[in-house]
Short mmCIF file of C-alpha atoms in Angstrom, two decimals:
data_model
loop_
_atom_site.label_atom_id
_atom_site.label_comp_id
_atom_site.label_asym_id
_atom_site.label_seq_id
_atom_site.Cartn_x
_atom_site.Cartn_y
_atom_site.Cartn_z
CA UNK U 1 29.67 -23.52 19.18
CA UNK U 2 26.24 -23.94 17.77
CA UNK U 3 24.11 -26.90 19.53
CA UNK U 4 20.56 -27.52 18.45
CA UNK U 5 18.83 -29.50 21.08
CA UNK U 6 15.75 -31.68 19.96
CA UNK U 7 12.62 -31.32 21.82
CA UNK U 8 9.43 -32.26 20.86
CA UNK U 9 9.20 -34.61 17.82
CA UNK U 10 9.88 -31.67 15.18
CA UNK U 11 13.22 -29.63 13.87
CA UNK U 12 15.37 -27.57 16.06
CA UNK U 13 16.70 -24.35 14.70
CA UNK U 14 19.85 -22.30 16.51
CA UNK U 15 20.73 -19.35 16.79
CA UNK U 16 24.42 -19.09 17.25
CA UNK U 17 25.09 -20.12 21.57
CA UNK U 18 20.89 -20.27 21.76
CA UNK U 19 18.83 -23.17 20.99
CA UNK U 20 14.87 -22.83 20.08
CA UNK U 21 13.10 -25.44 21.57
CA UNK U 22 9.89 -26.83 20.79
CA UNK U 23 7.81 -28.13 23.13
CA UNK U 24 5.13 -31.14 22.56
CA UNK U 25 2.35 -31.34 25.08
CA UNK U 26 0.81 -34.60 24.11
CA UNK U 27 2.06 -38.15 22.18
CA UNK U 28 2.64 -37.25 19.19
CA UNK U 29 3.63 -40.02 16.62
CA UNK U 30 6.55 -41.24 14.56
CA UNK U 31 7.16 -40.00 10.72
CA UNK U 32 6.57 -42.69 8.29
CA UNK U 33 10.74 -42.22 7.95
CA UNK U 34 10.83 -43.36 11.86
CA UNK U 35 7.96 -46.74 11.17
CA UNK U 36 7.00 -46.57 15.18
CA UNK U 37 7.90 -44.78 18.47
CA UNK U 38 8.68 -46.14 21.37
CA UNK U 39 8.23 -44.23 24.41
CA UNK U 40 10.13 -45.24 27.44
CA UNK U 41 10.14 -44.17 31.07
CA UNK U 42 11.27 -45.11 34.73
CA UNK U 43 9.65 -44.74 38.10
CA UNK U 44 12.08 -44.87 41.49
CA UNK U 45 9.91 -45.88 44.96
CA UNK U 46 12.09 -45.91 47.98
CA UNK U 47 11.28 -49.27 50.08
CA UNK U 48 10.20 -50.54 46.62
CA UNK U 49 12.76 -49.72 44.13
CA UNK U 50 12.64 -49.16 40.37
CA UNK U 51 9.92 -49.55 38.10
CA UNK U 52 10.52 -49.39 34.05
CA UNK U 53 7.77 -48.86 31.55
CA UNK U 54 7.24 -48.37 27.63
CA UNK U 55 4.97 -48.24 24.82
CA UNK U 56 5.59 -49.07 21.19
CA UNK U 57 2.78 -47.78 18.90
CA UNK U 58 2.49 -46.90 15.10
CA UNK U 59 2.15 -43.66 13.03
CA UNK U 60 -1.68 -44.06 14.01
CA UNK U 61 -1.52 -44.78 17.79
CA UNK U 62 -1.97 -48.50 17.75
CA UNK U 63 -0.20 -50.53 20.16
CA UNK U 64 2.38 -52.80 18.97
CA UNK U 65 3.67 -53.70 22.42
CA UNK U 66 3.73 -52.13 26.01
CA UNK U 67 6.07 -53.74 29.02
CA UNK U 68 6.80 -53.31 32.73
CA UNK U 69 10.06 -54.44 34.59
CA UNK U 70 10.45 -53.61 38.33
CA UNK U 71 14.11 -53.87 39.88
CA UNK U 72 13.55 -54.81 44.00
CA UNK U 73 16.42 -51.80 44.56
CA UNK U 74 16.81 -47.87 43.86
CA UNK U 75 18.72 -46.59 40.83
CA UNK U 76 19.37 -42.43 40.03
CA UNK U 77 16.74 -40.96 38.10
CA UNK U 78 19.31 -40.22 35.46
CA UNK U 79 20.55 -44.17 35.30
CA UNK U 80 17.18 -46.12 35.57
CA UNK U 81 16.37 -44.18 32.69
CA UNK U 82 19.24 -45.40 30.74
CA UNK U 83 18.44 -48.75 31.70
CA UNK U 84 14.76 -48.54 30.96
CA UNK U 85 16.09 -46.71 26.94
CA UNK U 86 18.54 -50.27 27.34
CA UNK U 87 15.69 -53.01 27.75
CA UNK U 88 13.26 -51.48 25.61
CA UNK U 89 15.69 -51.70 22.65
CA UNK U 90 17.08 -55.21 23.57
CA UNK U 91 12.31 -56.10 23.77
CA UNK U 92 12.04 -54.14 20.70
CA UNK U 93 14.74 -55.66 18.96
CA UNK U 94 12.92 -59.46 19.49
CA UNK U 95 10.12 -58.02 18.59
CA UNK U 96 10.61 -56.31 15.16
CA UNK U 97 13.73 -55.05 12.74
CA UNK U 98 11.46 -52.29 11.60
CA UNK U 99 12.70 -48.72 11.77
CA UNK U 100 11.50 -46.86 15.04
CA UNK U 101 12.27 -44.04 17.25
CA UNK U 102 12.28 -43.30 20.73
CA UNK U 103 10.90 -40.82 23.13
CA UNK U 104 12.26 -40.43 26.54
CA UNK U 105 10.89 -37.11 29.81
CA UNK U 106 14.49 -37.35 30.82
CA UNK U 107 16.62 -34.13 29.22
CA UNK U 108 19.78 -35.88 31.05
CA UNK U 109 19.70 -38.66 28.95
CA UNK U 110 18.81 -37.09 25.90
CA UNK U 111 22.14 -34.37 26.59
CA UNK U 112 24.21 -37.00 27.15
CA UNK U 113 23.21 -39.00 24.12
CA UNK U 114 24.26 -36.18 21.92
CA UNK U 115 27.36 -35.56 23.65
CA UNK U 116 30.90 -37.23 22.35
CA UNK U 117 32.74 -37.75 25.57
CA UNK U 118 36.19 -39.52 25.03
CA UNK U 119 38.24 -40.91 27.66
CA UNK U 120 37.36 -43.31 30.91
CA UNK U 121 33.98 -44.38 30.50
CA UNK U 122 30.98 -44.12 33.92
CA UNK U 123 28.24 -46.89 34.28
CA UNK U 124 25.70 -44.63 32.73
CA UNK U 125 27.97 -43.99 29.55
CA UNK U 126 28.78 -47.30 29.01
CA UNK U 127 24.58 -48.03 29.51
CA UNK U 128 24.58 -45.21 26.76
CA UNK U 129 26.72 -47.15 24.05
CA UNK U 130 25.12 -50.27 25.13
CA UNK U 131 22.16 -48.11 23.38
CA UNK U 132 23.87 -46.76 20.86
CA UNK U 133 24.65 -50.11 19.34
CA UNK U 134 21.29 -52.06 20.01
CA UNK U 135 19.29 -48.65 17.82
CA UNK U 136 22.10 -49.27 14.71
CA UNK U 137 19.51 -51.66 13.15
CA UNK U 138 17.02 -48.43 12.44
CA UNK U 139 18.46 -46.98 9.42
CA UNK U 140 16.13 -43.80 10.60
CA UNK U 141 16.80 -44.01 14.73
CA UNK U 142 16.32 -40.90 16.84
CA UNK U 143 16.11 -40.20 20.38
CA UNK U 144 13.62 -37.72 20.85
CA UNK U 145 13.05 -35.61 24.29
CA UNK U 146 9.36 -35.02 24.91
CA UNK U 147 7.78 -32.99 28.12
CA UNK U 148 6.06 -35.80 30.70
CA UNK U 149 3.05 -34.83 29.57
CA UNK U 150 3.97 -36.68 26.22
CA UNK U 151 5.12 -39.48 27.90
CA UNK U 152 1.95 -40.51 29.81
CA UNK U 153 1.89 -44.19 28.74
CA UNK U 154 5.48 -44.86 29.50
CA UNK U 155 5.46 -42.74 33.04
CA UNK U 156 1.91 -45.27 33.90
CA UNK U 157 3.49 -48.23 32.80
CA UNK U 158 6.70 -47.42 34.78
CA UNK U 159 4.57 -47.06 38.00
CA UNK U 160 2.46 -50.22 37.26
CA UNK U 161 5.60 -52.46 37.05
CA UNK U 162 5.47 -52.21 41.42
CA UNK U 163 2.11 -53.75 41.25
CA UNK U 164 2.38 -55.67 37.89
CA UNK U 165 5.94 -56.78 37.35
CA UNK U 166 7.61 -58.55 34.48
CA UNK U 167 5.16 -58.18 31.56
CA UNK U 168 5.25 -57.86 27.87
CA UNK U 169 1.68 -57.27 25.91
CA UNK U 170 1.91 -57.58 22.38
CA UNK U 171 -0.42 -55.62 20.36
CA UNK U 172 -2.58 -54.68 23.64
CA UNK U 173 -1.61 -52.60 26.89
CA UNK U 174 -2.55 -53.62 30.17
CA UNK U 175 -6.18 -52.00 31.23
CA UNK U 176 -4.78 -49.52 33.74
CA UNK U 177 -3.40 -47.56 30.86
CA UNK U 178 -6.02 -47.93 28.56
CA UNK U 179 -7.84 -44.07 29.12
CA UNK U 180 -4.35 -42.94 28.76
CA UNK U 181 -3.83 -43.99 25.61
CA UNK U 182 -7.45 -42.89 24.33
CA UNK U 183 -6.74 -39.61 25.63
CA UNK U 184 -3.26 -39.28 23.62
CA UNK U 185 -4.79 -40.62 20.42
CA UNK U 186 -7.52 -37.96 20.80
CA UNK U 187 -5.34 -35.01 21.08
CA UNK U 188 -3.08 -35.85 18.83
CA UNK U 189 -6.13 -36.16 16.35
CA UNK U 190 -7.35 -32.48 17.92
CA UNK U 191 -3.66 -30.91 17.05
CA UNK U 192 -3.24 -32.06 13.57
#
């Protein structure tokens, strides 16, 4: 069987049972193909619960619209990041019918979202269709897997929702992320 697994924000080559991987360490932004990116992430606290962050930005860095979301209870690592990849694309879906593309730190996710399982159908897989069908408006959609260093944004974000809760900036971020977001810009700018 020959399985290419995409990682990084470029083209996977195989090599009959052996994938090459690339690895991204920094943002790096969508094609023009893709329109805008939106990177997604989630952030478990016991005694707090679970915190969900993302970023939407454009092929030059600029912020279309960052969120936070905080559940008051604990959810697996592997599930509260298929319900943070769920609630960005219902927000991003209000927001815009543009094309996009996502980025997500969690390889579980991004495994099981190439996978075609048939047959009796877990929480997380049915989270996972739930996905499937909210992206069918992007005539270009991809789920991208990117190292947590190219996720910055999305992993502050998902740790501000404990202390800032329920939010939705359009065009802006919230301050707290701001020399994040600088910082990606600028070495994305230093690696092309």
């Amino acid at each position: 069987m020959n399985v290419g697994v995409l990682i990084g924000d470029g083209p996977t080559k195989t090599d009959g049972q052996h994938a090459a991987v690339q690895h991204n360490i920094c943002w790096h932004p969508p094609s023009e193909e893709e329109g805008f990116k939106i990177n997604f992430a989630a952030a478990i606290k016991p005694g707090r619960g679970t915190g969900l962050g993302f970023v939407c930005r454009d092929f030059e860095g600029n912020i279309l619209a960052a969120a936070t979301k905080v559940f008051d209870y604990c959810l697996s690592p592997k599930l509260a990041e298929a319900v943070s990849m769920k609630w960005a694309l219902q927000v991003a879906r209000e927001l815009s019918s543009c094309d996009f593309c996502m980025a997500t730190d969690c390889l579980q996710l991004k495994l099981a979202w190439t996978r075609q399982k048939q047959g009796p159908h877990t929480y997380f897989e049915g989270l996972l269709e739930d996905c499937k069908l909210l992206s069918r408006n992007a005539s270009h959609f991809q789920l991208h897997f990117v190292k947590r260093s190219g996720n910055k944004v999305a992993d502050a974000l998902a740790n501000l929702a404990f202390d800032v809760p329920e939010n939705i900036w359009i065009e802006e971020a919230p301050h707290q992320v701001a020399s994040i977001i600088l910082s990606d810009v600028q070495t994305c700018e230093l690696n092309e």
